[in-house]
Every structure is written in C-alpha cells, then in structure tokens.
Amino acid sequence: MINFARVNQNQQFNMTKITVAKGDGIGPEIMDATLEIILAAGAKLEIDEIEVGEKVYLSGNTSGIAKESWDIIRRNKIFLKAPITTPQGGGYKSLNVTTRKFLGLYSNVRPCVSFHPFVRTKHPGMDLVIVRENEEDLYAGIEHQQTDEVVQCLKLISRPGCEKIVRYAFEYAKQYKRKKVTCFTKDNIMKQTDGLFHQVFDEIAKEYPEIENEHWIIDIGAAKMADTPEAFDVIVMPNLYGDVLSDIAAQIAGSVGLAGSANIGEECAMFEAIHGSAPRRAGQNLANPSGLLQGATMMLTHIGQTEVAEKVQNAWLRTIEEGVHTYDIFKEGVSTKKVGTKEFAQAVIANLGKKPETLKSVSYSKDSALKLPKYKRKPAAKKELVGVDLFVHWPGSNPDELAAKIEALNNPSAKLSMITNRGIKVWPEGFTETFCTDHWRCRFKPTEGNTINKMHIIQLLSQAITLNIDVIKTENLYAFDGKPAFSLGQGQ
Ligand code: NAD
C-alpha cells in the first residue's frame, strides 16, 4: 500500500482530504493527468493514495481491496477512482458493486452530453443526466436454484431506496437548474416493485412544483431516449434499467470516453470515468483522461469547490473545441492536433481561466454538496395475513393432477384457490397450450368466513411433508391497510 499526502502549494487551508486509486491499465496515466489539471486549477486537496484492482486480486484478495484501504476510504469519505482490471476467471468480486453497497452509495449520476460539432454524434442537442438507483433492485444479489429447471433472483425495491433516489433527482435538477425530471419504470407489469417506485416519484414530484415531471414506461421511454434524447433532461430509474440505459445514453452522446460518473451516498461518495482500464492502450501516453476528469469535476462540485470545478470544465470545453484531441476522438477536418494524454492535460492547463466560444460554458451553483433530509420511517400500516403461496417442485405436466395432490392439504381454515406456473394461471381453467416447468405456485386462501394465521401455514407445511409434496418455499400474502399487496396470477 502506498500512502502519502500531496498538498497543493499555497493552499494550506480548507483542504479536503480525498482517497485516490490509480487503478490498472490506462488508470495511472489518466489519473496523473486529471490530478495535474485540477491541482493546477487550484483544487484544495490532500490526497491519500491506495492500491485497488488487479494486483490486489492476484495477491489472493478476491475483493480487490485490502482492509486498510477500506479504512482510508471510510475516513476520507471522498474517493476518486481510476478504472481497474478484474482478472479473468471465477471468484473475483466486482469492486464497483462492492464499494457502492458497502458505502451506501445509493445514487449513480451520469451526465450524457454531446459536444457537437467537435465530437461526432447523431444527437447534437443531447444534454441529459441519468440518475440511477444504485443499491437495490435485482442487484441485491439474492438468487436461488429452487427446482431442477428454475432459478430465481429477488427484485427488492424499498420505500427508503425509492424516496432517496427520487428526491436526489429532484434536488439535482434544482441545483443544476434543470427543468424536468422523468421517471422510467415497468409498472404496468411489476405493479408492486416498479409500482412503488412510480408512486414515490409522484409523491415527491408534488414537493417540486417548479420542476416539470413525467413518467414513461421504460420500453417506449428507452426507445424515445435513443431516438430523441433532446426530449429529456434528468431521468431517474431503478438500478437495472439505469445500468443499461446510462451506457446507451453515453454511447449515443458520442462520448463514452468523455463521460464521468458520481456515486453518492449519505456519508461517502465515489467519482470515476465510465469506461474501463483499456489494457491495450496502457503505458503509451495515448489514453483520453477526459472521462476521469469529468468525474473529478463532479467531485469538486460535490465537495463545494465549485469555482475550481467551473474553471476546469470551461478550460476542458475550450480545449475540445480548439480541436486538441486524443486519438479516440480525433477526426480529420474537425480536430486540429492529435495529442497524447500528457499533452492533452497541458493543453487544458493552458486554457485555465478561458471559456469555450462555441460550446456552452458552465456555471455551477455556489451551494455545496446536495444535502438531503434523512429518511423518516412512515407509521406502520395495518398488516393482515390473507393467504399463502406454497411453491412446489413437481416434475409432472398436468396441472389438474397436481391440483388433486395439493387439494389433499386443504383444511377447515385454508384451501387451494389457484395454481400458476411462471406466473401464468394453469388451474383452475388453464390452457393446455401453456408450457409448464417443474416450479408451481399453489395459492391458499382462507375458507369462507375464516381467516388464516401462521399456525395454519405450519399445518399446511407439515401435511405437505406427510404427503411427500416438495414445498421449496412459501410466500405469505398480506393486505396493507386493507389493500391486497401481492400479484395475481396472469390470466386471473
Ligand atoms: P474499456 O472501456 O476499457 O475499453 C473499450 C474500448 O474503449 C477500447 O477500445 C479502449 O481502447 C477504448 N477506451 C476506453 N477508455 C479509453 C480512454 N480513456 N481513452 C482512449 N480509449 C479508451 O472496456 P473493456 O475493454 O471491455 O474492459 C477492459 C477492462 O476494464 C476489463 O478488465 C473490465 O473489467 C474493466 N472495466 C473496469 C471498469 C471500472 O473500473 N469502472 C469499468 C468497465 C470495465
């Protein structure tokens, strides 16, 4: 572990301590260039450097980061990270996913802007920001194989998760003077999970009447974004959709190599480029440091050094429009000079204090980091058990045959009301055409005039053992404040 402090001369006061990891491949070159630019612009930083990535992985640490490095990151709270190489082969955990989850970095912010006519793009007017929920959804990583034929991944969406990310999107829009926040979900299908995200979006949007809001179903919303990105401003969405769409948005802006991203939590934050470690380009003074520089600029606004951020960003825009380009964006007729990583950094430094002439210059709010209120838990709703789903592993194919077996579990309090296979109702009155796997959901509801309790569920389960029925999991069915809070079988 390297651990040293670098202090910008003449700026002894109001220093912010940050942790820096130079990463792998092109990482060290683009990090050196980035630090040189921001320190030349007057960033007041004290830097602790840690080692993460390939060497740490290959030393036998499957998470790619040592315990002492975690201590430094947690102490400094601000982390500027260059891309790393995850070695091929199994067993190595993604450092990015681990960092986001351990540090509670719930918000991933990715501006996707086109720099027409200096960088080729089909969307000259594109200037949008994707705010992606970063901790939950299918990324909770809770997966199980339940039968020979079926595996499952739990999609967890929480009210605090939704409130934090949606509020962050609106506060971001307010601070950066953006006019509209759009929400993408698939709540026409996932009425509980995406339904909650959309519901919270509608609730919080009301608190920001000055900002326009809208909701799109993700499929048509994504198509619209790819076709007419100018129609969007800030877009907020759950984790998986955000993962996919933020790469598409960066690509169609024409600038994967030019985009940075911020991962923001209540305590800590991590800033990076969106691209990888490009090992083939490493050590040749070829790489474009712009993506990491964009990440560093977001870091400077986050820690309240907005004037430095503004100076860096305007000098960078000026350099891009002067046509001083690294190989990846160099284009005959548009670019004026092909430069390496170091020369590009020097060109940006030479432009510090200047503003772009064609591209729009930036002016950041002097407010420091967005401060969001702490999540306040709502009063508990009235929760009532109204049934249970028993998931059964059964290798047969005729639902009527299974229903006859399962109905033997019926007792005076609970009886079989429905069987579904992959969510489609197959009993009673299923279609013979429906393809069935070996994974069946058998729903028990209270008998006429009765209620169901957990003892009844235990009775169902112990009777299932007696009858040799392989129940692989149960899911209780609840109503919250009288409203059923579970999905019906498709076809019901
Ligand atoms: P990559 O982003 O490293 O490279 C894709 C292409 O873009 C290559 O042709 C590369 O030469 C070019 N490129 C990327 N960044 C560039 C830059 N700054 N300047 C000039 N050209 C640039 O993607 P990859 O090749 O799929 O992945 C390489 C490694 O990076 C893998 O080990 C992967 O796991 C890792 N990775 C790390 C991160 C991260 O740490 N955040 C993200 C993505 C990939």
Coordinates of C-alpha atoms and ligand atoms in Angstrom, one line a residue:
M1 CA 0.0 0.0 0.0
I2 CA 1.2 3.4 -0.9
N3 CA 0.1 6.1 1.5
F4 CA 1.2 9.6 1.1
A5 CA -0.1 13.1 1.2
R6 CA 0.1 15.6 -1.6
V7 CA -0.8 19.1 -0.7
N8 CA -1.4 21.8 -3.3
Q9 CA 1.2 24.5 -2.6
N10 CA -0.1 27.9 -1.5
Q11 CA -3.4 26.4 -0.4
Q12 CA -2.8 25.3 3.1
F13 CA -6.4 25.9 4.3
N14 CA -9.8 24.4 3.7
M15 CA -8.2 21.3 2.3
T16 CA -10.5 18.4 1.6
K17 CA -8.9 15.0 2.2
I18 CA -9.7 12.5 -0.6
T19 CA -8.7 9.0 -1.4
V20 CA -7.3 8.3 -4.8
A21 CA -6.8 4.9 -6.6
K22 CA -4.9 4.9 -9.8
G23 CA -6.2 1.6 -10.9
D24 CA -4.9 -0.6 -13.8
G25 CA -4.2 -0.3 -17.5
I26 CA -4.6 3.3 -18.6
G27 CA -5.7 4.2 -15.0
P28 CA -2.4 5.6 -13.7
E29 CA -1.8 7.8 -16.8
I30 CA -5.3 9.3 -16.8
M31 CA -5.3 9.8 -13.0
D32 CA -1.9 11.7 -13.2
A33 CA -3.3 13.9 -15.9
T34 CA -6.5 14.5 -14.0
L35 CA -4.8 15.4 -10.8
E36 CA -2.3 17.7 -12.6
I37 CA -5.2 19.6 -14.2
I38 CA -7.4 20.0 -11.1
L39 CA -4.4 20.9 -8.8
A40 CA -3.2 23.5 -11.4
A41 CA -6.8 24.9 -11.3
G42 CA -6.5 25.4 -7.5
A43 CA -8.2 22.4 -6.1
K44 CA -7.6 22.3 -2.4
L45 CA -7.0 18.6 -1.9
E46 CA -5.0 16.4 0.4
I47 CA -4.5 13.1 -1.2
D48 CA -4.2 9.6 0.3
E49 CA -3.4 7.0 -2.4
I50 CA -4.5 3.4 -2.1
E51 CA -4.0 0.4 -4.3
V52 CA -7.0 -1.5 -5.6
G53 CA -7.6 -3.8 -8.6
E54 CA -5.6 -6.4 -10.5
K55 CA -2.5 -6.7 -8.2
V56 CA -4.7 -6.9 -5.1
Y57 CA -6.9 -9.5 -6.7
L58 CA -4.0 -11.6 -7.9
S59 CA -2.4 -11.4 -4.5
G60 CA -5.3 -13.6 -3.4
N61 CA -7.7 -11.0 -2.2
T62 CA -10.9 -11.8 -4.1
S63 CA -12.5 -8.4 -3.4
G64 CA -9.6 -6.4 -5.0
I65 CA -9.2 -4.1 -2.0
A66 CA -7.3 -4.5 1.4
K67 CA -8.9 -3.8 4.8
E68 CA -6.6 -0.9 5.4
S69 CA -7.7 0.7 2.2
W70 CA -11.3 0.5 3.3
D71 CA -10.3 2.3 6.5
I72 CA -8.8 5.1 4.5
I73 CA -11.8 5.4 2.1
R74 CA -14.2 5.5 5.1
R75 CA -12.2 8.1 6.9
N76 CA -11.8 10.4 4.0
K77 CA -15.3 9.8 2.6
I78 CA -14.4 11.1 -0.9
F79 CA -13.0 8.6 -3.3
L80 CA -11.6 9.3 -6.8
K81 CA -11.1 6.0 -8.6
A82 CA -9.5 5.2 -11.9
P83 CA -10.7 2.1 -13.8
I84 CA -9.4 -1.3 -12.7
T85 CA -9.0 -4.6 -14.5
T86 CA -10.9 -7.5 -13.0
P87 CA -8.9 -10.7 -13.7
Q88 CA -10.5 -13.3 -15.9
G89 CA -11.8 -16.4 -14.2
G90 CA -14.2 -17.0 -11.4
G91 CA -14.3 -15.9 -7.8
Y92 CA -13.3 -12.2 -8.2
K93 CA -16.0 -9.8 -6.9
S94 CA -16.7 -6.6 -8.7
L95 CA -15.0 -3.8 -6.7
N96 CA -17.5 -1.3 -8.0
V97 CA -20.6 -3.2 -6.9
T98 CA -19.0 -3.9 -3.5
T99 CA -18.0 -0.3 -3.0
R100 CA -21.4 1.0 -3.9
K101 CA -23.1 -1.4 -1.5
F102 CA -20.7 -1.2 1.5
L103 CA -20.6 2.6 1.4
G104 CA -24.3 3.0 0.8
L105 CA -23.7 4.9 -2.5
Y106 CA -27.4 5.0 -3.4
S107 CA -27.2 7.4 -6.3
N108 CA -25.4 7.0 -9.6
V109 CA -25.3 10.2 -11.5
R110 CA -24.2 10.2 -15.1
P111 CA -24.4 13.3 -17.3
C112 CA -24.6 12.4 -21.0
V113 CA -23.8 15.4 -23.1
S114 CA -22.9 15.8 -26.8
F115 CA -20.1 18.1 -27.8
H116 CA -21.3 18.8 -31.4
P117 CA -19.7 19.7 -33.8
F118 CA -16.4 18.8 -32.2
V119 CA -17.2 15.2 -31.3
R120 CA -19.2 13.1 -33.7
T121 CA -22.8 12.4 -32.6
K122 CA -26.2 11.8 -34.2
H123 CA -27.8 13.9 -31.4
P124 CA -26.3 17.4 -31.4
G125 CA -28.7 18.8 -28.8
M126 CA -28.4 16.0 -26.3
D127 CA -27.8 17.1 -22.7
L128 CA -29.3 14.7 -20.2
V129 CA -28.5 13.3 -16.8
I130 CA -29.3 9.8 -15.8
V131 CA -29.9 9.3 -12.0
R132 CA -29.8 5.6 -11.4
E133 CA -30.7 3.9 -8.1
N134 CA -27.5 2.1 -7.1
E135 CA -28.1 -0.3 -4.2
E136 CA -31.2 -2.5 -4.7
D137 CA -33.5 -4.0 -7.4
L138 CA -32.1 -7.2 -8.9
Y139 CA -28.6 -6.1 -7.8
A140 CA -29.4 -7.2 -4.2
G141 CA -27.8 -10.4 -5.5
I142 CA -30.3 -12.7 -3.8
E143 CA -30.5 -15.7 -6.1
H144 CA -31.5 -19.4 -5.6
Q145 CA -32.0 -22.5 -7.6
Q146 CA -35.2 -24.0 -6.4
T147 CA -36.0 -26.9 -8.8
D148 CA -34.1 -28.7 -11.5
E149 CA -35.5 -26.3 -14.0
V150 CA -35.9 -23.0 -12.2
V151 CA -33.7 -20.4 -10.6
Q152 CA -34.8 -17.1 -9.1
C153 CA -33.4 -13.6 -8.5
L154 CA -35.3 -11.4 -6.0
K155 CA -36.1 -7.9 -7.1
L156 CA -36.1 -5.9 -3.9
I157 CA -37.4 -2.3 -4.1
S158 CA -37.7 -0.4 -0.8
R159 CA -39.6 2.8 0.1
P160 CA -36.4 4.4 1.6
G161 CA -34.5 3.4 -1.6
C162 CA -37.1 5.0 -3.8
E163 CA -37.5 8.1 -1.7
K164 CA -33.8 8.7 -1.5
I165 CA -33.1 8.4 -5.3
V166 CA -36.2 10.3 -6.4
R167 CA -35.5 13.1 -4.0
Y168 CA -31.9 13.2 -5.1
A169 CA -33.0 13.5 -8.8
F170 CA -35.3 16.5 -8.0
E171 CA -32.7 18.2 -5.8
Y172 CA -30.1 17.6 -8.5
A173 CA -32.4 19.2 -11.1
K174 CA -33.0 22.2 -8.7
Q175 CA -29.3 22.7 -8.1
Y176 CA -28.2 22.4 -11.7
K177 CA -31.2 24.5 -13.0
R178 CA -32.7 21.6 -15.0
K179 CA -36.3 21.9 -15.9
K180 CA -37.8 18.4 -16.0
V181 CA -37.4 15.1 -14.2
T182 CA -38.6 11.9 -16.0
C183 CA -39.2 8.6 -14.3
F184 CA -38.8 5.3 -16.2
T185 CA -40.4 2.1 -14.8
K186 CA -42.2 -1.0 -16.0
D187 CA -45.1 -0.7 -13.5
N188 CA -47.7 -1.9 -16.0
I189 CA -46.1 -5.4 -15.4
M190 CA -44.4 -5.1 -12.0
K191 CA -47.2 -3.4 -10.1
Q192 CA -45.7 -3.9 -6.7
T193 CA -41.9 -3.2 -7.2
D194 CA -41.9 -0.7 -10.1
G195 CA -45.3 0.4 -8.9
L196 CA -43.8 1.6 -5.6
F197 CA -41.0 3.5 -7.5
H198 CA -43.6 5.3 -9.6
Q199 CA -45.9 6.0 -6.7
V200 CA -43.0 7.5 -4.7
F201 CA -42.0 9.5 -7.8
D202 CA -45.5 11.0 -8.0
E203 CA -45.5 11.8 -4.2
I204 CA -42.1 13.6 -4.3
A205 CA -42.7 15.4 -7.6
K206 CA -45.5 17.3 -5.8
E207 CA -42.9 18.9 -3.5
Y208 CA -41.2 20.4 -6.5
P209 CA -43.9 22.3 -8.4
E210 CA -41.4 24.4 -10.3
I211 CA -39.9 21.3 -11.9
E212 CA -41.8 19.5 -14.7
N213 CA -42.3 15.8 -14.1
E214 CA -43.4 12.9 -16.3
H215 CA -43.4 9.1 -16.3
W216 CA -42.7 6.8 -19.2
I217 CA -42.9 3.0 -19.4
I218 CA -39.3 2.0 -19.7
D219 CA -39.5 0.3 -23.1
I220 CA -41.0 3.1 -25.1
G221 CA -39.1 5.6 -22.9
A222 CA -35.8 4.0 -23.8
A223 CA -36.8 4.0 -27.5
K224 CA -37.6 7.6 -27.3
M225 CA -34.4 8.4 -25.5
A226 CA -32.3 6.6 -28.2
D227 CA -34.2 8.4 -30.9
T228 CA -34.8 11.9 -29.5
P229 CA -32.6 12.4 -26.4
E230 CA -33.1 16.1 -26.6
A231 CA -36.6 15.5 -25.2
F232 CA -35.2 14.5 -21.8
D233 CA -33.4 16.4 -19.1
V234 CA -33.0 14.4 -15.8
I235 CA -34.2 10.8 -15.9
V236 CA -34.5 8.7 -12.7
M237 CA -34.9 5.0 -12.7
P238 CA -34.3 1.7 -10.8
N239 CA -30.9 0.1 -10.8
L240 CA -31.0 -2.4 -13.7
Y241 CA -32.7 -0.1 -16.2
G242 CA -30.3 2.6 -15.2
D243 CA -27.3 0.3 -15.8
V244 CA -28.4 -0.4 -19.3
L245 CA -29.7 3.0 -20.3
S246 CA -26.8 5.0 -18.9
D247 CA -24.4 3.2 -21.2
I248 CA -26.7 3.7 -24.2
A249 CA -27.1 7.3 -23.4
A250 CA -23.3 7.8 -23.1
Q251 CA -22.7 6.0 -26.4
I252 CA -25.3 7.9 -28.4
A253 CA -23.9 11.2 -27.0
G254 CA -20.8 10.1 -28.9
S255 CA -18.7 10.2 -25.8
V256 CA -18.2 7.0 -23.8
G257 CA -14.6 8.0 -23.4
L258 CA -15.6 11.5 -22.3
A259 CA -18.2 10.7 -19.6
G260 CA -17.7 10.6 -15.9
S261 CA -20.0 9.4 -13.1
A262 CA -20.6 10.1 -9.5
N263 CA -21.8 7.5 -6.9
I264 CA -23.3 9.4 -4.0
G265 CA -24.2 8.2 -0.5
E266 CA -25.3 9.9 2.7
E267 CA -21.7 9.7 4.1
C268 CA -19.4 8.9 1.3
A269 CA -19.1 9.4 -2.5
M270 CA -17.0 7.9 -5.3
F271 CA -16.2 9.5 -8.6
E272 CA -14.9 7.8 -11.7
A273 CA -14.8 7.6 -15.5
I274 CA -17.4 5.3 -17.1
H275 CA -15.0 3.4 -19.3
G276 CA -12.7 0.5 -18.3
S277 CA -9.0 0.2 -18.0
A278 CA -8.3 -0.3 -21.7
P279 CA -5.2 -2.5 -21.1
R280 CA -4.2 -2.5 -24.8
R281 CA -3.7 1.3 -24.7
A282 CA -1.8 1.3 -21.4
G283 CA 1.6 2.8 -20.9
Q284 CA 1.7 4.5 -24.3
N285 CA 0.6 8.1 -23.5
L286 CA -2.5 7.5 -25.7
A287 CA -5.5 7.4 -23.4
N288 CA -8.0 10.2 -23.1
P289 CA -8.2 11.5 -19.5
S290 CA -11.5 13.3 -20.1
G291 CA -13.9 10.7 -18.6
L292 CA -12.0 10.7 -15.3
L293 CA -11.6 14.5 -15.4
Q294 CA -15.4 14.7 -15.7
G295 CA -15.7 12.5 -12.6
A296 CA -13.2 14.8 -10.8
T297 CA -15.2 17.9 -11.8
M298 CA -18.3 16.3 -10.3
M299 CA -16.2 15.6 -7.2
L300 CA -15.2 19.2 -6.9
T301 CA -18.8 20.4 -7.1
H302 CA -19.8 17.8 -4.6
I303 CA -17.2 19.0 -2.0
G304 CA -18.1 22.6 -2.6
Q305 CA -15.1 23.6 -4.7
T306 CA -17.5 24.8 -7.4
E307 CA -15.3 27.6 -8.7
V308 CA -12.4 25.3 -9.4
A309 CA -14.8 22.8 -11.0
E310 CA -16.2 25.6 -13.2
K311 CA -12.7 26.7 -14.2
V312 CA -11.6 23.1 -15.1
Q313 CA -14.8 22.3 -17.0
N314 CA -14.6 25.5 -19.1
A315 CA -10.9 25.0 -19.9
W316 CA -11.7 21.4 -20.9
L317 CA -14.6 22.6 -23.2
R318 CA -12.3 25.2 -24.7
T319 CA -9.6 22.5 -25.4
I320 CA -12.2 20.2 -27.0
E321 CA -13.5 23.0 -29.3
E322 CA -9.9 24.0 -30.2
G323 CA -9.7 20.5 -31.8
V324 CA -6.8 19.4 -29.5
H325 CA -7.9 15.7 -29.3
T326 CA -6.6 12.3 -28.2
Y327 CA -6.7 9.5 -30.8
D328 CA -10.1 8.2 -29.7
I329 CA -12.0 11.4 -30.7
F330 CA -9.5 12.6 -33.4
K331 CA -11.2 13.3 -36.7
E332 CA -9.6 14.8 -39.8
G333 CA -11.3 18.1 -40.7
V334 CA -12.6 18.7 -37.2
S335 CA -9.6 18.1 -35.0
T336 CA -6.6 20.3 -35.3
K337 CA -4.0 18.4 -33.3
K338 CA -3.6 14.8 -32.3
V339 CA -2.1 14.7 -28.8
G340 CA -1.2 12.2 -26.1
T341 CA -2.5 12.0 -22.5
K342 CA 0.2 14.3 -21.1
E343 CA -0.1 16.9 -23.9
F344 CA -3.9 17.0 -23.6
A345 CA -3.5 17.7 -19.9
Q346 CA -1.1 20.5 -20.7
A347 CA -3.5 22.0 -23.2
V348 CA -6.3 22.1 -20.7
I349 CA -4.0 23.7 -18.1
A350 CA -3.0 26.3 -20.6
N351 CA -6.7 27.1 -21.1
L352 CA -7.5 27.5 -17.3
G353 CA -9.3 30.8 -17.0
K354 CA -10.7 30.7 -20.5
K355 CA -14.2 29.8 -21.6
P356 CA -15.4 28.0 -24.6
E357 CA -16.6 30.1 -27.6
T358 CA -19.0 27.7 -29.4
L359 CA -19.9 25.2 -26.7
K360 CA -21.9 26.4 -23.8
S361 CA -19.8 27.4 -20.9
V362 CA -20.7 26.1 -17.4
S363 CA -21.6 28.0 -14.3
Y364 CA -22.2 25.9 -11.2
S365 CA -24.3 26.9 -8.2
K366 CA -22.2 28.1 -5.3
D367 CA -24.1 25.7 -3.0
S368 CA -22.0 22.9 -1.8
A369 CA -23.0 19.2 -1.7
L370 CA -26.7 18.4 -2.0
K371 CA -27.9 17.8 1.5
L372 CA -30.9 15.6 1.5
P373 CA -33.1 15.1 4.6
K374 CA -32.7 11.8 6.4
Y375 CA -35.3 9.2 5.5
K376 CA -38.1 9.2 8.0
R377 CA -39.9 5.9 8.5
K378 CA -43.7 6.2 8.0
P379 CA -46.2 5.0 10.6
A380 CA -46.7 1.2 10.1
A381 CA -49.8 0.2 8.1
K382 CA -52.3 -2.3 9.3
K383 CA -50.9 -5.6 8.1
E384 CA -53.2 -8.6 7.7
L385 CA -52.3 -12.1 6.5
V386 CA -54.8 -13.1 3.8
G387 CA -53.3 -16.2 2.3
V388 CA -50.1 -18.1 1.4
D389 CA -48.3 -19.2 -1.7
L390 CA -46.6 -22.6 -1.4
F391 CA -44.0 -23.1 -4.2
V392 CA -43.8 -26.7 -5.1
H393 CA -41.2 -28.7 -7.1
W394 CA -43.2 -31.2 -9.1
P395 CA -41.9 -32.9 -12.3
G396 CA -45.3 -33.6 -13.8
S397 CA -47.0 -31.7 -16.5
N398 CA -50.8 -31.8 -15.9
P399 CA -51.9 -29.1 -13.5
D400 CA -55.2 -31.0 -12.8
E401 CA -53.1 -33.9 -11.5
L402 CA -51.1 -31.6 -9.3
A403 CA -54.3 -29.8 -8.0
A404 CA -55.7 -33.2 -6.9
K405 CA -52.5 -33.8 -4.9
I406 CA -52.4 -30.3 -3.4
E407 CA -56.1 -30.2 -2.5
A408 CA -55.3 -33.0 -0.1
L409 CA -53.7 -30.3 2.0
N410 CA -56.9 -28.3 2.3
N411 CA -58.0 -27.9 5.9
P412 CA -61.0 -26.2 7.6
S413 CA -59.2 -22.8 7.5
A414 CA -57.3 -22.7 4.2
K415 CA -57.9 -24.2 0.7
L416 CA -56.2 -24.2 -2.6
S417 CA -57.5 -21.4 -4.8
M418 CA -55.1 -21.3 -7.7
I419 CA -52.0 -22.8 -9.3
T420 CA -49.7 -20.8 -11.5
N421 CA -46.6 -21.8 -13.5
R422 CA -44.1 -18.9 -14.1
G423 CA -46.9 -16.5 -13.1
I424 CA -49.5 -17.9 -15.6
K425 CA -52.6 -19.3 -14.1
V426 CA -52.9 -23.0 -15.0
W427 CA -55.5 -24.2 -12.6
P428 CA -58.5 -23.9 -12.4
E429 CA -59.3 -23.5 -16.1
G430 CA -55.8 -23.2 -17.5
F431 CA -55.0 -23.5 -21.2
T432 CA -53.5 -26.8 -22.4
E433 CA -51.2 -24.8 -24.6
T434 CA -49.4 -23.2 -21.6
F435 CA -45.8 -24.5 -21.2
C436 CA -45.2 -25.7 -17.7
T437 CA -41.9 -26.1 -15.8
D438 CA -41.3 -28.1 -12.6
H439 CA -41.9 -25.0 -10.5
W440 CA -45.5 -24.4 -9.3
R441 CA -47.1 -21.7 -7.2
C442 CA -50.0 -23.1 -5.2
R443 CA -52.1 -20.3 -3.6
F444 CA -54.1 -21.0 -0.4
K445 CA -56.8 -18.6 0.7
P446 CA -59.0 -18.8 3.8
T447 CA -62.1 -20.8 3.6
E448 CA -65.5 -19.0 3.5
G449 CA -66.0 -17.0 6.7
N450 CA -62.5 -17.8 8.1
T451 CA -59.2 -16.0 8.5
I452 CA -55.7 -17.5 8.1
N453 CA -52.8 -17.3 10.6
K454 CA -49.2 -18.6 10.7
M455 CA -50.2 -21.8 12.6
H456 CA -52.4 -22.7 9.6
I457 CA -49.4 -22.2 7.3
I458 CA -47.4 -24.5 9.5
Q459 CA -50.2 -27.1 9.3
L460 CA -50.1 -26.9 5.5
L461 CA -46.4 -27.4 5.5
S462 CA -46.3 -30.3 7.9
Q463 CA -49.2 -32.0 6.0
A464 CA -47.1 -31.5 2.8
I465 CA -44.2 -33.4 4.4
T466 CA -46.6 -36.2 5.3
L467 CA -47.9 -36.4 1.7
N468 CA -44.4 -36.2 0.2
I469 CA -45.1 -32.8 -1.5
D470 CA -41.8 -30.9 -2.1
V471 CA -42.5 -27.3 -1.0
I472 CA -39.4 -25.3 -1.8
K473 CA -40.5 -22.0 -0.4
T474 CA -43.5 -20.1 0.9
E475 CA -44.6 -16.5 0.5
N476 CA -47.1 -15.0 2.8
L477 CA -49.9 -12.9 1.2
Y478 CA -50.6 -9.7 3.0
A479 CA -53.0 -6.8 2.8
F480 CA -51.7 -3.5 4.0
D481 CA -54.4 -1.1 5.2
G482 CA -56.9 -3.4 3.6
K483 CA -55.3 -3.3 0.2
P484 CA -54.0 -6.7 -1.2
A485 CA -50.3 -6.3 -1.7
F486 CA -49.2 -9.2 -4.0
S487 CA -49.5 -10.1 -7.6
L488 CA -52.4 -12.2 -9.0
G489 CA -51.8 -15.0 -11.5
Q490 CA -51.7 -13.7 -15.1
G491 CA -54.9 -14.8 -16.7
Q492 CA -56.9 -14.2 -13.4
Ligands
NAD1 P1 -12.8 -0.4 -21.9 O1 -13.7 0.7 -21.6 O2 -11.6 -0.5 -21.1 O3 -12.4 -0.3 -23.4 C1 -13.3 -0.3 -24.5 C2 -12.7 0.5 -25.7 O4 -12.6 1.8 -25.5 C3 -11.3 0.0 -26.1 O5 -11.1 0.0 -27.5 C4 -10.4 1.1 -25.4 O6 -9.1 1.2 -26.1 C5 -11.2 2.3 -25.6 N1 -11.1 3.3 -24.5 C6 -11.6 3.2 -23.2 N2 -11.3 4.2 -22.5 C7 -10.5 5.0 -23.2 C8 -9.8 6.2 -23.0 N3 -9.9 6.8 -21.8 N4 -9.0 6.7 -24.0 C9 -8.9 6.1 -25.1 N5 -9.6 4.9 -25.4 C10 -10.3 4.4 -24.5 O7 -13.6 -1.7 -21.9 P2 -13.1 -3.3 -21.9 O8 -12.0 -3.4 -22.9 O9 -14.4 -4.0 -22.1 O10 -12.6 -3.6 -20.4 C11 -11.2 -3.6 -20.1 C12 -11.1 -3.8 -18.6 O11 -11.7 -2.8 -17.8 C13 -11.8 -5.1 -18.1 O12 -10.9 -5.8 -17.2 C14 -13.0 -4.6 -17.4 O13 -13.4 -5.5 -16.3 C15 -12.6 -3.3 -16.8 N6 -13.6 -2.3 -16.6 C16 -13.5 -1.6 -15.4 C17 -14.4 -0.6 -15.1 C18 -14.2 0.2 -13.9 O14 -13.2 0.0 -13.2 N7 -15.1 1.2 -13.5 C19 -15.5 -0.3 -16.0 C20 -15.6 -1.1 -17.2 C21 -14.6 -2.1 -17.4

